[in-house]
Short mmCIF file of C-alpha atoms in Angstrom, two decimals:
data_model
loop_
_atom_site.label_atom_id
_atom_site.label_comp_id
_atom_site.label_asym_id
_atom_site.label_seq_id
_atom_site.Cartn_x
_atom_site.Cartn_y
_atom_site.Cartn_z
CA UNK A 71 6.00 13.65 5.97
CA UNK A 72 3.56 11.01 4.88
CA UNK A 73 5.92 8.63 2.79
CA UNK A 74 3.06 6.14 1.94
CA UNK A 75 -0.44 7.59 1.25
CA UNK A 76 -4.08 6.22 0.27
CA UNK A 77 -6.08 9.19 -1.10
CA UNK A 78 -9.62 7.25 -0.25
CA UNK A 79 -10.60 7.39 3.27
CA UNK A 80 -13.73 4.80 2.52
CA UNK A 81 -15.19 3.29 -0.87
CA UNK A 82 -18.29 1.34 -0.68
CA UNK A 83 -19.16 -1.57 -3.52
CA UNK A 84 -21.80 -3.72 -3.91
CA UNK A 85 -21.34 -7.95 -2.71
CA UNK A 86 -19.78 -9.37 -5.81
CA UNK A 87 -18.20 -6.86 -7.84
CA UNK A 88 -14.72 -5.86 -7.58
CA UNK A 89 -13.09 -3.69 -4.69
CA UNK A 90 -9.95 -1.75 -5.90
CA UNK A 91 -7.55 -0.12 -3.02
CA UNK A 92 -5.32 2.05 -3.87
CA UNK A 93 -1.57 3.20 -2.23
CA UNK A 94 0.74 5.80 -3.14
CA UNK A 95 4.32 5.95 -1.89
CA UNK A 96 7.07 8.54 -2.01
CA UNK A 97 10.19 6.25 -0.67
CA UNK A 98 12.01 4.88 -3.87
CA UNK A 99 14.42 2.59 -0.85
CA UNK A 100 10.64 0.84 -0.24
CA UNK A 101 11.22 -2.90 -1.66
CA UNK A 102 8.67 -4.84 0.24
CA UNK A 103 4.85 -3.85 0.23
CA UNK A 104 2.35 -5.31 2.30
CA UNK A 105 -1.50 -4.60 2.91
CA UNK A 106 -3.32 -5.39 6.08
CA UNK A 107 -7.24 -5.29 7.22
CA UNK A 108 -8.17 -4.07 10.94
CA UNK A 109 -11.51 -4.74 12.52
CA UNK A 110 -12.59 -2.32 15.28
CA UNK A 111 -11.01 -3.40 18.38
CA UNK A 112 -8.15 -5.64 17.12
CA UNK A 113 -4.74 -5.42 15.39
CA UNK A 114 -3.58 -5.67 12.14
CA UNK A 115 -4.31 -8.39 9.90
CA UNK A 116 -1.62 -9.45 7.64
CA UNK A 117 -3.77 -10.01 3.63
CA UNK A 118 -1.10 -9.96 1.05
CA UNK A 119 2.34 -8.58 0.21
CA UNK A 120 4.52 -8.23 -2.84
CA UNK A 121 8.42 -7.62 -3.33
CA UNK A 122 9.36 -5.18 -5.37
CA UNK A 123 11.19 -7.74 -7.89
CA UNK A 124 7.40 -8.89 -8.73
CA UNK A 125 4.80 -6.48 -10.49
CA UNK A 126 1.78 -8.92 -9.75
CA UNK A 127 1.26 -11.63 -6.38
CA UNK A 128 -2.40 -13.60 -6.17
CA UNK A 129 -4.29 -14.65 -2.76
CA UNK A 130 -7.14 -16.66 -3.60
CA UNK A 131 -9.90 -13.40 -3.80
CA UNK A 132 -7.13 -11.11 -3.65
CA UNK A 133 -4.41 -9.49 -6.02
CA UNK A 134 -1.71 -7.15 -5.36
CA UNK A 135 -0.77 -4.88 -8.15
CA UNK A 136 2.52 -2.54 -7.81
CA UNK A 137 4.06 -0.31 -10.60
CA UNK A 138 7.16 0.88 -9.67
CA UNK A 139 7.65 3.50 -11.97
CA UNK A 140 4.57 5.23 -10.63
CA UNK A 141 5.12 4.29 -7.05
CA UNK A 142 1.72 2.81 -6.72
CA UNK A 143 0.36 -0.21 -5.92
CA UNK A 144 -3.36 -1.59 -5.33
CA UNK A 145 -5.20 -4.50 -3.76
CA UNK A 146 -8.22 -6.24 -5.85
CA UNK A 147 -10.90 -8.09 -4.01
CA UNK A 148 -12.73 -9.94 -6.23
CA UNK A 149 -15.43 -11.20 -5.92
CA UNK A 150 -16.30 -8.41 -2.36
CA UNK A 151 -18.00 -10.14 0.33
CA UNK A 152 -19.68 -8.52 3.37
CA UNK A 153 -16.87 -9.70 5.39
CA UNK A 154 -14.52 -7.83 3.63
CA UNK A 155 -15.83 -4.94 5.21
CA UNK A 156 -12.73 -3.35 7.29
CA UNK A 157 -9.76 -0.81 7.50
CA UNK A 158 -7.21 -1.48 4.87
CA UNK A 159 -3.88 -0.31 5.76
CA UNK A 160 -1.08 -0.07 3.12
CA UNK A 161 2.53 -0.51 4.25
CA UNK A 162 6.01 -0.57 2.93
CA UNK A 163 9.17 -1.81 4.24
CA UNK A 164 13.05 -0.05 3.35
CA UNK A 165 15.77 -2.21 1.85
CA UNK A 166 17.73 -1.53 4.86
CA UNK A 167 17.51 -5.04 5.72
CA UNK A 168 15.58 -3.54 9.08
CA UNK A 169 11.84 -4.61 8.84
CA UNK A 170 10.15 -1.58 10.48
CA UNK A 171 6.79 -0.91 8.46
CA UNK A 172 5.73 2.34 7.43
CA UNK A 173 1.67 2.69 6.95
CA UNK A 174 -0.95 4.52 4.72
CA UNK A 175 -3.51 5.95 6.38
CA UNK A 176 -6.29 3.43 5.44
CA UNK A 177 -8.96 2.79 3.64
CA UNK A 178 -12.55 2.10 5.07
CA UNK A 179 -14.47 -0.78 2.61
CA UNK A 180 -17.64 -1.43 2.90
CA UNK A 181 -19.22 -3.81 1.13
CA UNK A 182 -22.92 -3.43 0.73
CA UNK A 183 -25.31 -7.18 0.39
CA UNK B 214 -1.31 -21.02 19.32
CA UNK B 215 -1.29 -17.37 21.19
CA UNK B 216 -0.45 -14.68 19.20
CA UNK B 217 0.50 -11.71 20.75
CA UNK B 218 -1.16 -10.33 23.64
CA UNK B 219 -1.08 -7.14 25.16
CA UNK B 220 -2.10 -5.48 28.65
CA UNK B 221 -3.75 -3.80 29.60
CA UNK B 222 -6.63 -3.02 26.74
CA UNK B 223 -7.50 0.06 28.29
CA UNK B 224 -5.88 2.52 30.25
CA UNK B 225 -7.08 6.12 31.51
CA UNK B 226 -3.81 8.69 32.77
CA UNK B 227 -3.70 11.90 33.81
CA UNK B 228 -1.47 14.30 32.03
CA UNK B 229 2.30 14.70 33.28
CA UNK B 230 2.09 10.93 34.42
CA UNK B 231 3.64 7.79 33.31
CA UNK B 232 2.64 4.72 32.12
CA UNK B 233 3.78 0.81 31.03
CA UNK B 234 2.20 -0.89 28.44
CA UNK B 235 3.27 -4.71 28.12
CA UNK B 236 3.34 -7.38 25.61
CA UNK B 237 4.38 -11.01 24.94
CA UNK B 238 5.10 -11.99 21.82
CA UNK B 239 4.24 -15.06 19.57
CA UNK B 240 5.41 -18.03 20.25
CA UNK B 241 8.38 -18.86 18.34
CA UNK B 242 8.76 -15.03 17.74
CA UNK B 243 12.03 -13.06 19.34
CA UNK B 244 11.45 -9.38 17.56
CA UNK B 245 9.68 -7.01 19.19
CA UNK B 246 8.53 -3.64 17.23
CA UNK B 247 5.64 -0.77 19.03
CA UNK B 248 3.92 1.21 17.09
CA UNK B 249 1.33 4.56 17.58
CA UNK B 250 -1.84 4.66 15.79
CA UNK B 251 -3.60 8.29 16.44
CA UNK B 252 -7.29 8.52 15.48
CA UNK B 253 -7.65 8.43 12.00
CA UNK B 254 -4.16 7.46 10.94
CA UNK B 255 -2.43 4.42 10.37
CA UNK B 256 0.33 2.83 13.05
CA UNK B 257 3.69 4.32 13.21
CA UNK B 258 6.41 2.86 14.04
CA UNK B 259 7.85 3.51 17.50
CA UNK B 260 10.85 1.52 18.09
CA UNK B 261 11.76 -2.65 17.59
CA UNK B 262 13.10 -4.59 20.01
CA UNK B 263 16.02 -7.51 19.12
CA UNK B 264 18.27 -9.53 21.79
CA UNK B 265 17.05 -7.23 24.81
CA UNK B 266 18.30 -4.26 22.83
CA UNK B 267 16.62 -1.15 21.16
CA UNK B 268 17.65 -2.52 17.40
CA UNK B 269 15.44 0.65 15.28
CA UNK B 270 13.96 3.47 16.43
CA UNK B 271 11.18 5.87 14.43
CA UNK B 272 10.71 9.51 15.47
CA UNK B 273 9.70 9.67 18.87
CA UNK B 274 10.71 12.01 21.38
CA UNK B 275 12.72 10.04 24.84
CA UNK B 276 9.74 10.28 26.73
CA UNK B 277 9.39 6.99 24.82
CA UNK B 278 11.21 4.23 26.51
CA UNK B 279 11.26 0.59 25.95
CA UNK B 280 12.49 -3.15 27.51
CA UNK B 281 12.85 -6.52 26.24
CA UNK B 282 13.04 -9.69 28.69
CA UNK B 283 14.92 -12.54 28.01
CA UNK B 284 11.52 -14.87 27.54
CA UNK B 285 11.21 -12.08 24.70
CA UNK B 286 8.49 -10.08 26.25
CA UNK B 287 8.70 -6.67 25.91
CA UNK B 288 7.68 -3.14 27.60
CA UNK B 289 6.79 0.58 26.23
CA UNK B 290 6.95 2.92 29.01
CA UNK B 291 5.85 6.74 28.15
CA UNK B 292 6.88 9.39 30.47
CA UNK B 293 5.56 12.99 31.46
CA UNK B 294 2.17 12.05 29.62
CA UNK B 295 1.06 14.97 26.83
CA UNK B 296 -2.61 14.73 25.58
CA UNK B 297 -1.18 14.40 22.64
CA UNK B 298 -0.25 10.93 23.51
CA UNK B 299 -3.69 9.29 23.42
CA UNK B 300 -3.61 6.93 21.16
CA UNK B 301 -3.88 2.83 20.55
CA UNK B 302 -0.64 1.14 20.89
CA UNK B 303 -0.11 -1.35 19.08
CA UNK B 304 3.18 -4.17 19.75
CA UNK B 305 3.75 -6.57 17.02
CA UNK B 306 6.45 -9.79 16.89
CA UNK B 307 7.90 -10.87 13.80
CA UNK B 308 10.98 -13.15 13.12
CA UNK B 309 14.17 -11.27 13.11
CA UNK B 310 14.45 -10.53 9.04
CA UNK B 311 11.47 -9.41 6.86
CA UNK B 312 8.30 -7.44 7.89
CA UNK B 313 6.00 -9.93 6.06
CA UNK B 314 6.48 -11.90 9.54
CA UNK B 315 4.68 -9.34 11.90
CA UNK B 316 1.90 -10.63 13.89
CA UNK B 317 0.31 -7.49 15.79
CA UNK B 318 -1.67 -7.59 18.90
CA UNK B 319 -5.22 -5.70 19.78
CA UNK B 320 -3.38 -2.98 21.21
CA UNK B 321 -3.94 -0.90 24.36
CA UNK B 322 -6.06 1.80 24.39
CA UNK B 323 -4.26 4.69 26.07
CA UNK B 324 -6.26 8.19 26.94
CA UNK B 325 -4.40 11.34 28.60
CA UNK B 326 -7.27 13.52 30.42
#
């Protein structure tokens, strides 16, 4: 049972505009939501994360968005550069107080010049 | 700094075998956590690692075994190899309370012929 989803296997956009991510969970005990970018042939990147006592956490180019109510969050890239270009992963984390993630199964960006 | 590294990057087994995948975490770092990541999906979480002891564990079968050292480092072993079991492995460190801490290696490569 998938308990954190992203519907979009890839979404391309065009150097400059805005990239929006998007993440799904099922897990109301989720407090702690992270994304993360992969290039072929590494690991996980950490990007951003938000707690679930915040609705809105800024990065420089990036922005996490999370509505609890809906159980969705999303990641804004703004303005997308060619290096963006990756796997996103979405992940949560339990209030258990245990910090094992649970991931999405990513997002492909590109972002054309 | 080193992050965390992992060996070896690739590995080729024959089903029915068994096999060690190691990893040393971050400097600084004592929490160990493995994780799967079949094609096309994102990592899941195997087990974590705390004070030499198996602190979490996420739904794998026993064939899935693991070790911590006292310098930290830790081991996955994998026994009676399935082709099911290709996959990239991927060990991350973190500190010992919240996930936004993980640093994750390049993973190892495992195929099951």
């Amino acid at each position: 049972d998938q308990q954190v989803k992203q519907n979009s296997p890839s979404l391309s956009v065009q150097e400059g505009r805005i990239s929006i991510l998007n993440c799904d969970y099922t897990n109301s005990m989720f407090d702690y939501f992270l994304w993360y970018k992969k290039y072929p042939a590494e690991g996980p990147t950490f990007l951003i994360s938000i707690s679930s006592i915040k609705d809105k956490n800024e990065d420089g180019r990036f922005t996490v968005f999370l509505n609890k109510s809906a159980k969705h969050l999303s990641l804004h890239i703004v303005p997308s550069q060619p290096g963006d270009s990756a796997v996103y992963f979405c992940a949560a984390s339990p209030q258990t107080g245990a910090n094992n993630l649970f991931f999405g199964t990513g997002t492909r960006l590109t972002v054309i010049p | 700094d080193a992050g965390v590294t992992q060996s070896p990057t690739h590995l080729i087994k024959t089903r029915g075998q068994q096999v060690t995948l190691r990893c040393s975490p971050k400097s600084g770092h004592d929490t160990v956590s493995w994780y799967q990541q079949a094609l096309g999906q994102g990592p899941q979480f195997i087990f974590q690692y705390y004070e030499e002891e198996e602190r979490q564990r996420g739904n794998f079968p026993d064939r899935f075994s693991g070790h911590q050292f006292p310098n930290y480092s830790s081991e996955l072993n994998v026994n009676a190899l399935l082709l099911g079991d290709s996959a990239l492995y991927l060990c991350a460190s973190s500190p010992p309370r919240r996930a936004s801490g993980y640093t994750f290696g390049s993973g190892t490569r495992l195929t099951v012929v």
